[in-house]
GROMACS .gro file of C-alpha atoms in nm:
model
  231
    1MET     CA    1  -0.228  -2.718  -1.111
    2ARG     CA    2  -0.445  -2.403  -1.064
    3THR     CA    3  -0.267  -2.070  -1.177
    4ILE     CA    4  -0.341  -1.767  -0.972
    5HIS     CA    5  -0.233  -1.423  -1.125
    6VAL     CA    6  -0.057  -1.169  -0.905
    7PHE     CA    7   0.187  -0.891  -1.017
    8VAL     CA    8   0.413  -0.781  -0.725
    9VAL     CA    9   0.587  -0.450  -0.718
   10ALA     CA   10   0.847  -0.467  -0.444
   11THR     CA   11   1.028  -0.154  -0.319
   12LEU     CA   12   1.266  -0.245  -0.033
   13LEU     CA   13   1.456   0.079   0.017
   14LEU     CA   14   1.246   0.417  -0.020
   15ILE     CA   15   1.284   0.777  -0.081
   16ALA     CA   16   0.979   0.973   0.015
   17CYS     CA   17   0.866   1.294  -0.148
   18VAL     CA   18   0.603   1.507   0.019
   19TYR     CA   19   0.397   1.726  -0.215
   20GLY     CA   20   0.242   2.069  -0.104
   21ASN     CA   21   0.339   2.360   0.116
   22HIS     CA   22   0.449   2.319   0.475
   23ASP     CA   23   0.338   2.587   0.740
   24HIS     CA   24   0.513   2.543   1.074
   25ASP     CA   25   0.349   2.677   1.389
   26TYR     CA   26   0.599   2.632   1.672
   27ASP     CA   27   0.572   2.781   2.003
   28GLY     CA   28   0.904   2.657   2.163
   29ASP     CA   29   0.746   2.347   2.317
   30VAL     CA   30   0.767   2.034   2.081
   31THR     CA   31   0.464   1.896   2.261
   32HIS     CA   32   0.243   2.178   2.126
   33ALA     CA   33   0.399   2.199   1.784
   34SER     CA   34   0.171   2.159   1.481
   35ILE     CA   35   0.247   2.103   1.109
   36ILE     CA   36  -0.004   2.191   0.857
   37ILE     CA   37   0.049   2.037   0.512
   38ASP     CA   38  -0.138   2.138   0.211
   39THR     CA   39  -0.206   1.807   0.030
   40THR     CA   40  -0.470   1.935  -0.216
   41THR     CA   41  -0.397   1.748  -0.536
   42THR     CA   42  -0.627   1.677  -0.828
   43MET     CA   43  -0.597   1.381  -1.059
   44PRO     CA   44  -0.461   1.530  -1.392
   45SER     CA   45  -0.678   1.497  -1.689
   46PHE     CA   46  -0.528   1.303  -1.987
   47SER     CA   47  -0.669   1.199  -2.318
   48CYS     CA   48  -0.531   0.841  -2.345
   49PRO     CA   49  -0.778   0.634  -2.527
   50PRO     CA   50  -0.953   0.344  -2.347
   51LEU     CA   51  -0.800  -0.005  -2.420
   52PRO     CA   52  -1.010  -0.260  -2.602
   53PRO     CA   53  -1.080  -0.583  -2.411
   54HIS     CA   54  -0.779  -0.797  -2.356
   55THR     CA   55  -0.678  -1.136  -2.216
   56PRO     CA   56  -0.306  -1.128  -2.119
   57LYS     CA   57  -0.106  -1.448  -2.184
   58ASN     CA   58   0.149  -1.367  -1.907
   59VAL     CA   59   0.275  -1.073  -1.715
   60SER     CA   60   0.481  -0.945  -2.008
   61ASP     CA   61   0.158  -0.909  -2.198
   62LEU     CA   62  -0.041  -0.733  -1.919
   63LYS     CA   63  -0.203  -0.392  -1.984
   64PRO     CA   64  -0.345  -0.151  -1.730
   65GLY     CA   65  -0.699  -0.243  -1.800
   66ASP     CA   66  -0.633  -0.613  -1.737
   67ILE     CA   67  -0.563  -0.568  -1.364
   68LYS     CA   68  -0.877  -0.627  -1.147
   69VAL     CA   69  -0.750  -0.609  -0.796
   70VAL     CA   70  -0.490  -0.388  -0.627
   71MET     CA   71  -0.332  -0.476  -0.285
   72ALA     CA   72  -0.059  -0.309  -0.082
   73LEU     CA   73   0.177  -0.398   0.201
   74GLY     CA   74   0.395  -0.143   0.373
   75ASP     CA   75   0.444   0.118   0.643
   76SER     CA   76   0.333   0.485   0.698
   77ILE     CA   77   0.419   0.590   0.359
   78THR     CA   78   0.149   0.366   0.213
   79ALA     CA   79  -0.086   0.412   0.521
   80GLY     CA   80  -0.095   0.793   0.436
   81TYR     CA   81   0.032   0.887   0.786
   82ALA     CA   82  -0.008   1.258   0.865
   83MET     CA   83  -0.084   1.350   0.526
   84ASP     CA   84  -0.272   1.651   0.651
   85GLY     CA   85  -0.010   1.735   0.914
   86LEU     CA   86   0.047   1.670   1.289
   87SER     CA   87  -0.159   1.793   1.577
   88SER     CA   88  -0.173   1.739   1.957
   89PHE     CA   89  -0.530   1.589   1.917
   90ALA     CA   90  -0.460   1.279   1.704
   91VAL     CA   91  -0.266   1.159   1.405
   92MET     CA   92  -0.456   1.078   1.107
   93GLU     CA   93  -0.393   0.854   0.809
   94GLY     CA   94  -0.518   0.976   0.455
   95ARG     CA   95  -0.556   0.623   0.331
   96GLY     CA   96  -0.784   0.732   0.048
   97ARG     CA   97  -0.491   0.934  -0.094
   98SER     CA   98  -0.207   0.674  -0.047
   99TRP     CA   99   0.020   0.696  -0.349
  100CYS     CA  100  -0.036   0.349  -0.476
  101ILE     CA  101  -0.380   0.235  -0.355
  102GLY     CA  102  -0.579   0.536  -0.257
  103ALA     CA  103  -0.925   0.549  -0.418
  104ASP     CA  104  -1.054   0.867  -0.298
  105GLN     CA  105  -1.206   1.061  -0.605
  106ASN     CA  106  -0.971   1.273  -0.799
  107ALA     CA  107  -0.663   1.172  -0.582
  108THR     CA  108  -0.356   1.149  -0.772
  109THR     CA  109  -0.266   0.781  -0.711
  110VAL     CA  110  -0.154   0.470  -0.914
  111TYR     CA  111  -0.486   0.319  -0.829
  112ASN     CA  112  -0.689   0.602  -0.985
  113PHE     CA  113  -0.469   0.590  -1.292
  114LEU     CA  114  -0.538   0.220  -1.333
  115LYS     CA  115  -0.923   0.271  -1.262
  116TYR     CA  116  -0.924   0.509  -1.570
  117TYR     CA  117  -0.875   0.184  -1.774
  118ASN     CA  118  -1.081  -0.049  -1.558
  119PRO     CA  119  -1.361   0.128  -1.388
  120ASN     CA  120  -1.438  -0.209  -1.201
  121LEU     CA  121  -1.098  -0.202  -1.016
  122PHE     CA  122  -1.126  -0.326  -0.660
  123GLY     CA  123  -0.903  -0.289  -0.344
  124GLY     CA  124  -0.846   0.086  -0.309
  125SER     CA  125  -0.853   0.241   0.043
  126LEU     CA  126  -1.089   0.514   0.113
  127GLY     CA  127  -1.105   0.830   0.332
  128THR     CA  128  -0.910   0.931   0.645
  129HIS     CA  129  -0.916   0.764   0.984
  130ILE     CA  130  -0.708   0.783   1.303
  131ALA     CA  131  -0.373   0.599   1.293
  132THR     CA  132  -0.458   0.247   1.427
  133GLN     CA  133  -0.235   0.040   1.651
  134ASN     CA  134  -0.189  -0.311   1.757
  135TRP     CA  135  -0.264  -0.428   1.386
  136LEU     CA  136  -0.623  -0.320   1.397
  137TYR     CA  137  -0.793  -0.253   1.068
  138ILE     CA  138  -1.109  -0.082   0.944
  139PRO     CA  139  -1.185  -0.312   0.649
  140GLU     CA  140  -1.466  -0.090   0.512
  141GLU     CA  141  -1.212   0.189   0.469
  142ASP     CA  142  -0.869   0.000   0.448
  143VAL     CA  143  -1.004  -0.256   0.199
  144LEU     CA  144  -0.687  -0.418   0.066
  145ASN     CA  145  -0.443  -0.167   0.194
  146ALA     CA  146  -0.281  -0.357   0.471
  147ALA     CA  147  -0.003  -0.105   0.527
  148GLN     CA  148   0.037  -0.001   0.890
  149SER     CA  149   0.236   0.302   1.032
  150GLY     CA  150   0.554   0.189   1.202
  151ALA     CA  151   0.567  -0.141   1.037
  152LYS     CA  152   0.895  -0.313   0.967
  153THR     CA  153   0.972  -0.607   0.751
  154GLY     CA  154   0.919  -0.850   1.038
  155ASP     CA  155   0.555  -0.738   1.043
  156LEU     CA  156   0.469  -0.829   0.686
  157PRO     CA  157   0.451  -1.213   0.692
  158GLN     CA  158   0.199  -1.260   0.980
  159HIS     CA  159   0.022  -0.931   1.048
  160GLU     CA  160  -0.016  -0.760   0.705
  161MET     CA  161  -0.042  -1.075   0.496
  162GLY     CA  162  -0.282  -1.224   0.747
  163TYR     CA  163  -0.514  -0.919   0.712
  164LEU     CA  164  -0.495  -0.940   0.329
  165LEU     CA  165  -0.555  -1.317   0.309
  166THR     CA  166  -0.862  -1.284   0.534
  167GLN     CA  167  -1.017  -1.010   0.316
  168LEU     CA  168  -0.938  -1.202  -0.007
  169LYS     CA  169  -1.101  -1.510   0.116
  170ASN     CA  170  -1.410  -1.334   0.224
  171ASN     CA  171  -1.462  -1.128  -0.072
  172LYS     CA  172  -1.684  -1.261  -0.349
  173GLN     CA  173  -1.587  -0.991  -0.584
  174ILE     CA  174  -1.253  -1.146  -0.636
  175ASN     CA  175  -1.181  -1.441  -0.870
  176MET     CA  176  -0.877  -1.584  -0.683
  177ALA     CA  177  -0.799  -1.807  -0.988
  178SER     CA  178  -0.824  -1.571  -1.292
  179ASP     CA  179  -0.821  -1.209  -1.181
  180TRP     CA  180  -0.496  -1.035  -1.238
  181LYS     CA  181  -0.393  -0.861  -0.901
  182MET     CA  182  -0.118  -0.601  -0.845
  183MET     CA  183   0.048  -0.597  -0.506
  184THR     CA  184   0.275  -0.316  -0.400
  185ILE     CA  185   0.539  -0.374  -0.108
  186PHE     CA  186   0.690  -0.054   0.000
  187ILE     CA  187   0.886  -0.110   0.302
  188GLY     CA  188   1.220  -0.050   0.474
  189ALA     CA  189   1.229   0.290   0.649
  190ASN     CA  190   1.152   0.180   1.001
  191ASP     CA  191   1.408  -0.094   0.960
  192LEU     CA  192   1.674   0.157   0.884
  193CYS     CA  193   1.558   0.413   1.137
  194SER     CA  194   1.576   0.144   1.415
  195THR     CA  195   1.965   0.132   1.362
  196CYS     CA  196   2.001   0.518   1.432
  197PRO     CA  197   2.032   0.706   1.757
  198PRO     CA  198   1.849   0.779   1.973
  199ASN     CA  199   1.663   0.445   1.912
  200GLY     CA  200   1.961   0.251   1.985
  201THR     CA  201   2.036  -0.088   1.858
  202LEU     CA  202   1.825  -0.328   2.062
  203THR     CA  203   1.548  -0.339   1.817
  204ALA     CA  204   1.771  -0.281   1.509
  205THR     CA  205   1.699  -0.486   1.186
  206THR     CA  206   2.014  -0.640   1.072
  207ALA     CA  207   2.082  -0.699   0.703
  208ASP     CA  208   2.025  -1.081   0.741
  209GLN     CA  209   1.707  -1.030   0.924
  210PHE     CA  210   1.590  -0.786   0.659
  211GLU     CA  211   1.669  -1.040   0.386
  212ALA     CA  212   1.509  -1.335   0.571
  213GLN     CA  213   1.183  -1.143   0.652
  214MET     CA  214   1.155  -1.020   0.282
  215ARG     CA  215   1.204  -1.380   0.166
  216SER     CA  216   0.956  -1.512   0.405
  217THR     CA  217   0.695  -1.267   0.281
  218LEU     CA  218   0.774  -1.332  -0.092
  219GLU     CA  219   0.763  -1.703  -0.032
  220ILE     CA  220   0.415  -1.679   0.126
  221ILE     CA  221   0.303  -1.476  -0.180
  222ARG     CA  222   0.469  -1.729  -0.419
  223THR     CA  223   0.299  -2.012  -0.238
  224ILE     CA  224  -0.051  -1.868  -0.219
  225TYR     CA  225  -0.058  -1.702  -0.545
  226GLN     CA  226   0.090  -1.955  -0.775
  227GLY     CA  227   0.222  -1.808  -1.095
  228CYS     CA  228   0.289  -1.477  -0.949
  229SER     CA  229   0.554  -1.243  -1.097
  230SER     CA  230   0.776  -0.996  -0.929
  231PRO     CA  231   0.984  -0.742  -1.145
   0.00000   0.00000   0.00000
């Protein structure tokens, strides 16, 4: 049986932190309010020595430089929604600065930390683009960041996994059989918000639905990526 290596980091209930200073310009009409956020951050320098070439025996033996591919599922947090603030013109997503998979130069992200140990790391999302709807993607910029603003757990199995699988199958840079891959799942805020007024309860995600949808997603990952590990 062929073994495919993927390392899954699953975060189901999140607490979001926003870095930077907030300047609020409010004229009394919420439709004309704007929020400007200073998201200027620079990748900190550190003097950790490069790691020698290494072939991990299993996930317990995995080192940062062993990871070849980074992927992400999630909602607006991972999509980088409104990282530069809100305006009446359009809402943008700073996908290149996404906390786990942003690949913009000098952005403080997990992806860029890993890239320090493996300069050939692949999958990071790039730049800033308008928030997409109806599960549209810009593959040249989103790359393997399948997160979509507004997503709930029920959107993961079909929509987000569907996009990822298409990109993985069509990309010759990825060795599906041997490359170690890290997948981040950061989801749950919109499921929780759907239970709160004024949203009502018609679209609320129940605890049983949440569990079933997450199990479905993880089962797809387990089936496709045989030998995957989820901490």
